[in-house]
Coordinates of C-alpha atoms and ligand atoms in Angstrom, one line a residue:
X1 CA -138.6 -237.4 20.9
X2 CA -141.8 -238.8 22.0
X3 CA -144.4 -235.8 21.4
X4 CA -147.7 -237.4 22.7
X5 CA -148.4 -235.8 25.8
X6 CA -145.6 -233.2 25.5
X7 CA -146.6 -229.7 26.7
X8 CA -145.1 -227.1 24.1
X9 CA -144.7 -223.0 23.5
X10 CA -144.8 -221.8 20.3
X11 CA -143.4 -218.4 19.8
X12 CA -144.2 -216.6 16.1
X13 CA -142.9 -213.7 15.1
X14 CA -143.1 -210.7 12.8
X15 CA -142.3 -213.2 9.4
X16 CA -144.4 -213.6 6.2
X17 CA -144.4 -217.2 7.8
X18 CA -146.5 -216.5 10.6
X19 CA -149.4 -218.0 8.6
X20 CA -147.5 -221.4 8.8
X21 CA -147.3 -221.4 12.0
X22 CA -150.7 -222.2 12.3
X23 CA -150.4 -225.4 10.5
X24 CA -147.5 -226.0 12.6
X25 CA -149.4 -225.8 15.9
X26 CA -152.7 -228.7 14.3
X27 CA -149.4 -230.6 13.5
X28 CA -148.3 -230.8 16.3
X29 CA -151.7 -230.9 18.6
X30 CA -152.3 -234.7 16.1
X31 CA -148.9 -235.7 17.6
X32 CA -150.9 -235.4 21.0
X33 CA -149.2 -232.0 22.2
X34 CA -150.3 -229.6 24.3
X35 CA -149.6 -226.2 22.7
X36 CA -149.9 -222.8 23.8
X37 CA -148.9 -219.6 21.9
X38 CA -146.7 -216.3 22.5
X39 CA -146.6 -213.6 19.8
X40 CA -144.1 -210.7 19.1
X41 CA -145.7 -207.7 18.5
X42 CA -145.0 -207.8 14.6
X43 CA -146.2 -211.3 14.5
X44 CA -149.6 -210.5 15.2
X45 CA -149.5 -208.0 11.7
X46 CA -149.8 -211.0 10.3
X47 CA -151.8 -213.0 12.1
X48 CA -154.3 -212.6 14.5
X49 CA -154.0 -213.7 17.9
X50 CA -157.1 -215.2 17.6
X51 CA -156.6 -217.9 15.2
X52 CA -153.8 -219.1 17.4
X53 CA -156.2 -218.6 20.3
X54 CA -159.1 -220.7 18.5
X55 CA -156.9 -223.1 17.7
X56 CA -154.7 -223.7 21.0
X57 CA -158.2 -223.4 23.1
X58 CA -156.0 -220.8 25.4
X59 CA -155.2 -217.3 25.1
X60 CA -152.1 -216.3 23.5
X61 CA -149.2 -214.4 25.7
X62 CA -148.8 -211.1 23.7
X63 CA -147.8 -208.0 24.5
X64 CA -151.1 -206.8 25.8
X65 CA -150.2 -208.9 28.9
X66 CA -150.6 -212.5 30.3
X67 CA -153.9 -214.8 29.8
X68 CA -154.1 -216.6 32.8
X69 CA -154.1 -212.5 34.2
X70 CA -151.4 -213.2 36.3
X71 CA -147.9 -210.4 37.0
X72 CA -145.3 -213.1 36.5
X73 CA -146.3 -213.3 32.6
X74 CA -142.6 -214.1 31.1
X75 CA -142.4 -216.9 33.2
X76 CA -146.0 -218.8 33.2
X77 CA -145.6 -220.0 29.8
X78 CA -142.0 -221.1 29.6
X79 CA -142.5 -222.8 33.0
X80 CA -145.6 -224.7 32.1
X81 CA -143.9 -226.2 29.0
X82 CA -142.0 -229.1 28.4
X83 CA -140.4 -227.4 25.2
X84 CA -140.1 -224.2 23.1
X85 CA -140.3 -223.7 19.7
X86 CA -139.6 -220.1 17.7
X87 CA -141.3 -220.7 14.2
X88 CA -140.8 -218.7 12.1
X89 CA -137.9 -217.2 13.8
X90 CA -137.1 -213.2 12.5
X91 CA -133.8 -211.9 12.1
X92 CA -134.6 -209.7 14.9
X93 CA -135.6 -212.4 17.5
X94 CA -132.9 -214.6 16.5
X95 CA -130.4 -211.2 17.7
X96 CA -132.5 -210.6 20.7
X97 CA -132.0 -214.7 21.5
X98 CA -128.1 -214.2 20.9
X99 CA -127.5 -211.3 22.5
X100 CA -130.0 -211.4 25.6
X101 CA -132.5 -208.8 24.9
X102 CA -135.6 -209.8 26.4
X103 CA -138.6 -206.9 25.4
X104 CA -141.2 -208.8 24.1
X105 CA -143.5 -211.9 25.0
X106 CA -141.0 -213.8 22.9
X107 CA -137.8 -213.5 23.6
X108 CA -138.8 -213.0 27.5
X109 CA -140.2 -216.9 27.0
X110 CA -136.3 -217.9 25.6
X111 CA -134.6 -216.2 28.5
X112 CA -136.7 -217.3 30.8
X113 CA -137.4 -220.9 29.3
X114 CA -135.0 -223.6 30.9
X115 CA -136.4 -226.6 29.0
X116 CA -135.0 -227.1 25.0
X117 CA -135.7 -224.6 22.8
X118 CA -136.0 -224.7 19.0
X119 CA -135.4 -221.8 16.6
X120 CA -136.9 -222.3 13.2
X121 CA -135.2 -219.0 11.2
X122 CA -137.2 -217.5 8.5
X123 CA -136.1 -214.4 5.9
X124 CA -135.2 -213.2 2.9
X125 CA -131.6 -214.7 1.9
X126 CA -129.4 -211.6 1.4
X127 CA -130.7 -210.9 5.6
X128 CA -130.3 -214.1 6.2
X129 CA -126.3 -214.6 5.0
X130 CA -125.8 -211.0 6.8
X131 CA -123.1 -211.4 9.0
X132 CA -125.0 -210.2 12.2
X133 CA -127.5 -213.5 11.3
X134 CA -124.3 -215.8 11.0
X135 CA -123.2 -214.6 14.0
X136 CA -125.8 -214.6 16.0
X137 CA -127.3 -218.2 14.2
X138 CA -123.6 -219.6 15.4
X139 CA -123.5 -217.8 19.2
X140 CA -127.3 -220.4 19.4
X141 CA -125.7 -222.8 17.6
X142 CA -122.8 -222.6 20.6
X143 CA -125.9 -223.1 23.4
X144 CA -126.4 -226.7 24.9
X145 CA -130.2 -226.1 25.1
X146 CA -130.8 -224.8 21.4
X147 CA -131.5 -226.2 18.1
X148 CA -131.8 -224.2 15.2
X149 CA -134.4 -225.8 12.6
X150 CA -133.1 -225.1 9.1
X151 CA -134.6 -225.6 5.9
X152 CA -132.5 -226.0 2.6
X153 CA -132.4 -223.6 -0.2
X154 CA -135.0 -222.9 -1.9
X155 CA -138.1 -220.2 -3.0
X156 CA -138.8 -217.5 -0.6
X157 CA -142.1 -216.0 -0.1
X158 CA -140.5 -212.6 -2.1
X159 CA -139.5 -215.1 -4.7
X160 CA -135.9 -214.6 -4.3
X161 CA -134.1 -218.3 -4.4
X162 CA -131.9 -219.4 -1.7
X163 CA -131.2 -220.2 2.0
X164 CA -133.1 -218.5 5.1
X165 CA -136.5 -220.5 4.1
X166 CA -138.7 -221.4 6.7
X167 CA -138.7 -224.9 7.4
X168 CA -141.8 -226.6 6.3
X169 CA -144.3 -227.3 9.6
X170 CA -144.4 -231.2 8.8
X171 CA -140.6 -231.2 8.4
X172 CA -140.0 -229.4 11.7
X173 CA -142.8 -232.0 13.6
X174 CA -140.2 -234.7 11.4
X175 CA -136.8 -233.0 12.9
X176 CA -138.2 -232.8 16.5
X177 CA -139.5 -237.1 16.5
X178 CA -136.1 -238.0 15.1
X179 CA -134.5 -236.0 18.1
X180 CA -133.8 -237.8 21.1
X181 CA -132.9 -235.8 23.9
X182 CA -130.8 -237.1 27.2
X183 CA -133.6 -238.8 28.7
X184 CA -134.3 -241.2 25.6
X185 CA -131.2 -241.5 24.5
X186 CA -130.2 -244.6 26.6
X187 CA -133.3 -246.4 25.6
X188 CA -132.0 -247.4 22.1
X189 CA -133.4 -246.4 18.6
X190 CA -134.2 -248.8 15.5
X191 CA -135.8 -247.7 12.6
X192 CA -137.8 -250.2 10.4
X193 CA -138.6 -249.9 6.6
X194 CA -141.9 -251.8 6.1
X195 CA -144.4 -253.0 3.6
X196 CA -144.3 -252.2 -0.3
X197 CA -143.3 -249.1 -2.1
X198 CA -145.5 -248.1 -5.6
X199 CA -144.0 -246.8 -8.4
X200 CA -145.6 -244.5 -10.5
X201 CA -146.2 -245.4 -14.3
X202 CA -148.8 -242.5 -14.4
X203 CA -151.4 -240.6 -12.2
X204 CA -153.4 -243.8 -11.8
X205 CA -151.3 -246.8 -12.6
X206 CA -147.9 -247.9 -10.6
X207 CA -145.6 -251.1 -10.2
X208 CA -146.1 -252.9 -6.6
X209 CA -145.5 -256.4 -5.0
X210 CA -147.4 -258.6 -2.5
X211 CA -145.9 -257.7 0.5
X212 CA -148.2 -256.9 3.7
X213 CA -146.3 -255.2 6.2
X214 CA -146.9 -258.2 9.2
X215 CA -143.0 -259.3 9.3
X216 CA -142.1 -255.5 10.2
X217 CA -145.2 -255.0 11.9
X218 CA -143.9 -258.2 14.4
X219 CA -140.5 -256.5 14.4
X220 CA -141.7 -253.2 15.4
X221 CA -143.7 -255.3 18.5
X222 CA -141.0 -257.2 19.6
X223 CA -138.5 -253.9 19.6
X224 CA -141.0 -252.0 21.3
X225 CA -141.2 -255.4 23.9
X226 CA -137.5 -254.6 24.2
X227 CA -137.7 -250.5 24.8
X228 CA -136.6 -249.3 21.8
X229 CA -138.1 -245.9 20.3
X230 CA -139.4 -247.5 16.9
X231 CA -139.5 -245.7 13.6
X232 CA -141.2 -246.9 11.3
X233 CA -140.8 -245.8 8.0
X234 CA -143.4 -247.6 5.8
X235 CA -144.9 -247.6 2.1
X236 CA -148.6 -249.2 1.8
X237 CA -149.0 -252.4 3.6
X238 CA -152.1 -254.6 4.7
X239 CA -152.1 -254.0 8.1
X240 CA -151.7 -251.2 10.9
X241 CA -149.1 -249.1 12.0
X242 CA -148.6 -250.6 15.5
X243 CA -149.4 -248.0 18.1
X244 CA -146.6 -246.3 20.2
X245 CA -144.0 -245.9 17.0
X246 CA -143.5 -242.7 15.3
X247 CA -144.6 -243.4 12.0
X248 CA -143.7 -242.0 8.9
X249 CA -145.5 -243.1 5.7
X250 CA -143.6 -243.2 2.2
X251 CA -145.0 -244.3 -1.3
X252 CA -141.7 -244.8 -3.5
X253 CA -138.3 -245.8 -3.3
X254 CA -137.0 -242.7 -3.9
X255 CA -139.4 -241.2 -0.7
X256 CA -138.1 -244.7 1.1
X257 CA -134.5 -244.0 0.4
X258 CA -134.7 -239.9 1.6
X259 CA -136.1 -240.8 4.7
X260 CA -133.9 -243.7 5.6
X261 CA -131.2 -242.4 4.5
X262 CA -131.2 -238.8 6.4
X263 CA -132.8 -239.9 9.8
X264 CA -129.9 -243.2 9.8
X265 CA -127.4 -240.8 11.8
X266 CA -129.5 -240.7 14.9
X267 CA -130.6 -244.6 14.8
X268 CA -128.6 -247.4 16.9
X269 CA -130.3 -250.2 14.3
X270 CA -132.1 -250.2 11.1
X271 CA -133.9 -252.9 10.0
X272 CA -134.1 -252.8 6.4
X273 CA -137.5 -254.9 5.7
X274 CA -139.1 -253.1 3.2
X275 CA -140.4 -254.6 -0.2
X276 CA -138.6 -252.2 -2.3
X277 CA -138.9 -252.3 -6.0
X278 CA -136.0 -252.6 -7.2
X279 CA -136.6 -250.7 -10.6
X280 CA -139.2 -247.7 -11.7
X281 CA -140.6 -246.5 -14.7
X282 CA -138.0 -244.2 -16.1
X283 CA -140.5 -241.7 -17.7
X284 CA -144.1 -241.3 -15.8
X285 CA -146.5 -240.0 -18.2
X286 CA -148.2 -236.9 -16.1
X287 CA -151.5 -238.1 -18.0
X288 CA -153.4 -241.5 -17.7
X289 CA -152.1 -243.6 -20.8
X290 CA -154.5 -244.4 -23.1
X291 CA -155.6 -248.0 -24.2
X292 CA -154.2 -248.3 -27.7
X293 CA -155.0 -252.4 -27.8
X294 CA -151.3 -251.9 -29.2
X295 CA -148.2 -253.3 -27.4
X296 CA -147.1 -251.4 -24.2
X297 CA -143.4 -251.3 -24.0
X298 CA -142.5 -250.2 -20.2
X299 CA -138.8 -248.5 -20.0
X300 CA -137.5 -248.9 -16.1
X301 CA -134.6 -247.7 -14.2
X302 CA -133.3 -248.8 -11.0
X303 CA -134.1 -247.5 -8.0
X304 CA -131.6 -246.2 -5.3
X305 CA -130.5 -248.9 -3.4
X306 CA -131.4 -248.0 0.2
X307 CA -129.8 -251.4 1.9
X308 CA -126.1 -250.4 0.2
X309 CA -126.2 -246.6 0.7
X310 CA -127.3 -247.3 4.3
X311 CA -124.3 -249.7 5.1
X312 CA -122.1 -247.1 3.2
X313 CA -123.0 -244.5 5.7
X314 CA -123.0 -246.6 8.4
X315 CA -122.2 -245.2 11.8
X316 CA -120.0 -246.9 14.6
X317 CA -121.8 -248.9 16.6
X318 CA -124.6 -249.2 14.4
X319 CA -126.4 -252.3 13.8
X320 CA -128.0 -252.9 10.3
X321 CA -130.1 -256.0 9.2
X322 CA -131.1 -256.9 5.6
X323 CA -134.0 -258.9 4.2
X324 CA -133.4 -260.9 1.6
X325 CA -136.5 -262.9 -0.5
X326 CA -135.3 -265.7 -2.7
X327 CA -137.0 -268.4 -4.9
X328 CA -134.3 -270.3 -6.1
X329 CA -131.0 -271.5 -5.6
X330 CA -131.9 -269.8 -1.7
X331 CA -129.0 -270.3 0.6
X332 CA -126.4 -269.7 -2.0
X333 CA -128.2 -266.3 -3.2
X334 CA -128.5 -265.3 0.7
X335 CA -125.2 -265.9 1.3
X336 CA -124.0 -263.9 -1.6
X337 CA -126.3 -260.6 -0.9
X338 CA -125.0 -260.5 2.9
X339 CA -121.2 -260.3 1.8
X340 CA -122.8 -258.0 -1.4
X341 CA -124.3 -255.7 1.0
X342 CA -122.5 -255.9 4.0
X343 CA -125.1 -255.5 6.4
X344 CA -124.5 -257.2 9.8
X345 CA -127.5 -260.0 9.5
X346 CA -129.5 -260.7 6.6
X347 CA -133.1 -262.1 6.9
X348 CA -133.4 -264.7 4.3
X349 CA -136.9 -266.2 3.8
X350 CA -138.8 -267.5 0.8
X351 CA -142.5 -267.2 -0.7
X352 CA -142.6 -270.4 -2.6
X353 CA -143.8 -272.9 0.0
X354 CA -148.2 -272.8 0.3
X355 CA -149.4 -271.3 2.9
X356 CA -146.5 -269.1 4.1
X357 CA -144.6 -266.0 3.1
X358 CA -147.0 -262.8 1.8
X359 CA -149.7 -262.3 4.0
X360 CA -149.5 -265.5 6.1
X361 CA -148.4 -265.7 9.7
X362 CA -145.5 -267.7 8.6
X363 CA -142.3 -268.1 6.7
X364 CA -139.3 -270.4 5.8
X365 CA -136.6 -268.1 6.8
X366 CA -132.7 -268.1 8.3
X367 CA -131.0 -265.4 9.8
X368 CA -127.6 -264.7 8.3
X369 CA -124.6 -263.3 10.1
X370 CA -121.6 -262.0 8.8
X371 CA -118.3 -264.6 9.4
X372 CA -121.0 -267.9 10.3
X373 CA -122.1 -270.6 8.1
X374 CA -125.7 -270.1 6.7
X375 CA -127.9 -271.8 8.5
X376 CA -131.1 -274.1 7.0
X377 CA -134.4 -272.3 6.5
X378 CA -136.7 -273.7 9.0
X379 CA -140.8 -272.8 8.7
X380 CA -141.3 -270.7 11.7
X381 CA -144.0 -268.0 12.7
X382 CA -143.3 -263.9 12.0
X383 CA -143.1 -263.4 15.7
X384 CA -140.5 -265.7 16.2
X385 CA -138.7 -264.4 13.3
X386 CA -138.9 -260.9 15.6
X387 CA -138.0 -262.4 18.6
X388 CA -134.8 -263.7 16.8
X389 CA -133.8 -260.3 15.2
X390 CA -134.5 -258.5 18.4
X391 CA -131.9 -261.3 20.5
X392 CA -129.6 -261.3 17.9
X393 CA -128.9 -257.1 17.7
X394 CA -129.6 -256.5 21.5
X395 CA -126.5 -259.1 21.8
X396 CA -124.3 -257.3 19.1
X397 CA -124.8 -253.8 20.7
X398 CA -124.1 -255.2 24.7
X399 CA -120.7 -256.8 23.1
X400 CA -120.1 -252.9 21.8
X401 CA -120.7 -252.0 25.0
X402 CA -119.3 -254.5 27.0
Ligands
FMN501 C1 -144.3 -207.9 4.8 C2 -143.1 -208.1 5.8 C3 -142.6 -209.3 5.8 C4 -141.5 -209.6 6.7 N1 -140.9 -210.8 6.7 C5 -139.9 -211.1 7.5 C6 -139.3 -212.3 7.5 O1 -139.7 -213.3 6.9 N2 -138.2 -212.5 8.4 C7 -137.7 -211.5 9.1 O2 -136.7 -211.7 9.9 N3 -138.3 -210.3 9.1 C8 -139.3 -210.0 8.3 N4 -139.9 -208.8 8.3 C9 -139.4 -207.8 9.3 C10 -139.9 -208.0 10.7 O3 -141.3 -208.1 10.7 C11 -139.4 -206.9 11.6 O4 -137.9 -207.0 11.7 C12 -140.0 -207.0 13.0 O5 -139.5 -205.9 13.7 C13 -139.7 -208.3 13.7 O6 -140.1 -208.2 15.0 P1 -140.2 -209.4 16.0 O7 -138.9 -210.1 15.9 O8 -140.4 -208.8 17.3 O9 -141.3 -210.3 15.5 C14 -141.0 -208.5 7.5 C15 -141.6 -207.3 7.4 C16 -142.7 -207.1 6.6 C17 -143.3 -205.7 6.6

C-alpha cells in the first residue's frame, strides 16, 4: 500500500505499549501520512494525550469528547480517514471489536470506520492464548476489512517469553507497504534486490564488492514506466533510491534473504539483482581485531542463497529473474546457473570489458530464458538492459493471463 498522502487513525489503548505507539505515529508521518489519534480511557494512564497531540499537530479524540468540538464525535475521525490502525491492541478492545461493544473513543472508531482496519494485539502471553482472545482474534480474523498485525514470539514487557508481543512500529509501517489492497492489486508488484550486501568481519571491517546499484536503479525506472508498485530491497549502493518505490534498506545477506524471502508471497515478479556475497565470515569478532603484523587467516561460510530459496517458494504465476556475473567461460556458466537455479530469465553480463560493467552506464550482457538457446552478449546501455527485462516479464504474465 502506497502510504504517502494516506490519511490514517491511530487508536492506542490501555497496553504497556502505548509508549510505542508514538514511534509508530513519526513512522508513519516520514512515510508521508496524515495521522490523527483516538485514545481509550486506560491508554491515556500511560500516555498522555498530549504527546500524541504534539506530535499529530491535532487533538486527540478521547473520552473527554471530540476536538474539532463537534456532536458527531465517533464518526469525524473514522470518516476523515483513509485507514485505521489499533496499536497496541488490548485484550479488552480486541473483545469489544469482536463482539460489537462500542463505549469508548476506540472501539466507537472500529464500528463506525468503513475503510480497512488494522489490529496490532499486544499482552501478556497466558491472556493472550486465553480462549476468549483466540476466539475473538479468529471472529476479526473472519472480517473482510480486518487485518490483525502479529508479532512472533518473543520477550514481553513483564519479561515473560512467548506470543502476544506487540509488533514492532517499523515492522507494522513494513506489513502495511507490502499490503496491497483491491485498488492496487491489478497494477502489478515486482520487487528488486539491489546494490551490494557487507559482511561483517568485525564492528568496523566487512567483506563487499564493486557493485553500484545503477542496473537495479534502471530496473526500478523502467517498472515504475510500466505501473508496477516497486520494492526495492537494497544493501549500500552508489546511487539513489529512485523516488516513488517503497524502499527497504538491508546490509547482509542474511537481512537480504529475510526480507526477500517473507514479502515474495505478495510480489507478481522478483528481480533478483543484488551483488550478494556469496560467503561470510563465520565468526565476527564483537571487537576491532588488532594488527598483529602476523598472518590473518579469515574462516567463511556461505551465505543463504536467496536466488534458490526464492524459486523454491515460488508462487504460481510468479515471475522470477536472476543475474548472473561471469568472467570466464560466460555463456556456458550462464547457461548452467539458469537450469541450476531455475529462475524464469537470467541476466548474464560481464565486468571484464574497459569501460563497462561496475559503475559504468554500460554492460556486455544477454538475457537467458528457460527452453531457448543462449543468446551472444552484446554491449548495450543499463536502460536498455531494463527495457528488455521489463518486455520480456510483462509478456510472460499477459500469456498467464491470456
Ligand atoms: C501496568 C499495566 C499494563 C497493562 N498492559 C496490558 C497489555 O499489554 N495488554 C492488555 O491487553 N491489557 C493490559 N493491561 C490491562 C488493560 O489496561 C485493561 O484491560 C484496560 O481496561 C484496557 O482498556 P482499553 O481496552 O479500553 O484500553 C495493563 C494494565 C496495567 C495496569
Amino acid at each position: 500500500m502506497i502510504l504517502a498522502g494516506k490519511k490514517i487513525l491511530l487508536g492506542v489503548t490501555g497496553s504497556i505499549a502505548a509508549y510505542k505507539a508514538c514511534e509508530l505515529l513519526r513512522l508513519l508521518q516520514k512515510e508521508g501520512a496524515e495521522v490523527r489519534v483516538a485514545m481509550s480511557e486506560a491508554a491515556t494512564k500511560f500516555v498522555a494525550p498530549l504527546s500524541f497531540a504534539s506530535l499529530s499537530k491535532c487533538p486527540v479524540y478521547t473520552k473527554d469528547g471530540n476536538p474539532e468540538g463537534r456532536p458527531f464525535q465517533h464518526i469525524d475521525f473514522p470518516r476523515w480517514a483513509d485507514l485505521y490502525i489499533v496499536a497496541p491492541a488490548s485484550a479488552d478492545a480486541i473483545g469489544k471489536f469482536a463482539n460489537g461493544l462500542a463505549d469508548d473513543p476506540v472501539s466507537l472508531c472500529y464500528m463506525s470506520s468503513t475503510g480497512d482496519k488494522w489490529i496490532a494485539p499486544a499482552m501478556n502471553t497466558a491472556m493472550y492464548l486465553s480462549n476468549a482472545v483466540q476466539k475473538n482474534l479468529e471472529t476479526l480474523r473472519s472480517f473482510a476489512d480486518t487485518h490483525i498485525l502479529e508479532s512472533p514470539a518473543g520477550e514481553l514487557a513483564c519479561g515473560e517469553m512467548g506470543p502476544g508481543r506487540f509488533m514492532e512500529p517499523a515492522e507494522i509501517v513494513n506489513a502495511l507497504r507490502f499490503y496491497s489492497p483491491e485498488s492496487e492489486a491489478k497494477m502489478g508488484s515486482v520487487l528488486i534486490t539491489a546494490g551490494r550486501t557487507e559482511e561483517a568481519i568485525d564492528p568496523v571491517r566487512y567483506i563487499s564488492n564493486r557493485s553500484s546499484g545503477k542496473t537495479a536503479v534502471a530496473l526500478a525506472n523502467e517498472f515504475l514506466k510500466a505501473g508496477y508498485r516497486v520494492f526495492f530491497v537494497h544493501g549500500p549502493m552508489d546511487v539513489k533510491v529512485p523516488f516513488g518505490v517503497f524502499d527497504v534498506p538491508v546490509t547482509s545477506s542474511q537481512d537480504m534473504y529475510d526480507r526477500v524471502l517473507s514479502a515474495q508471497s505478495k510480489m507478481d515478479v522478483i528481480v533478483h539483482c543484488a551483488a550478494v556475497a556469496d560467503y561470510r565470515p563465520k565468526h565476527v569478532s564483537e571487537t576491532k581485531i588488532k594488527d598483529s603484523r602476523g598472518q590473518l587467516v579469515l574462516e567463511l561460510e556461505p551465505n543463504p542463497n536467496i536466488l534458490r530459496d526464492s524459486v523454491k517458494n515460488k508462487a504460481a504465476k510468479q515471475v522470477i529473474v536472476g543475474f548472473g556475473l561471469e568472467t570466464d567461460d560466460v555463456q556456458k556458466h550462464g547457461e548452467e546457473k539458469l537450469s541450476k537455479s531455475g529462475a524464469d530469465f537470467l541476466v548474464l553480463n560481464t565486468p571484464v570489458v574497459d569501460g563497462a560493467g561496475f559503475g559504468y552506464d554500460r554492460v556486455p550482457f544477454a538475457i537467458l530464458e528457460k527452453g531457448k538457446p543462449v543468446p551472444e552478449l552484446l554491449m548495450r546501455s543499463k536502460a536498455e538492459l531494463a527495457e528488455d527485462v521489463v518486455k520480456l516479464v510483462s509478456a510472460k504474465r499477459e500469456a498467464f493471463y491470456a
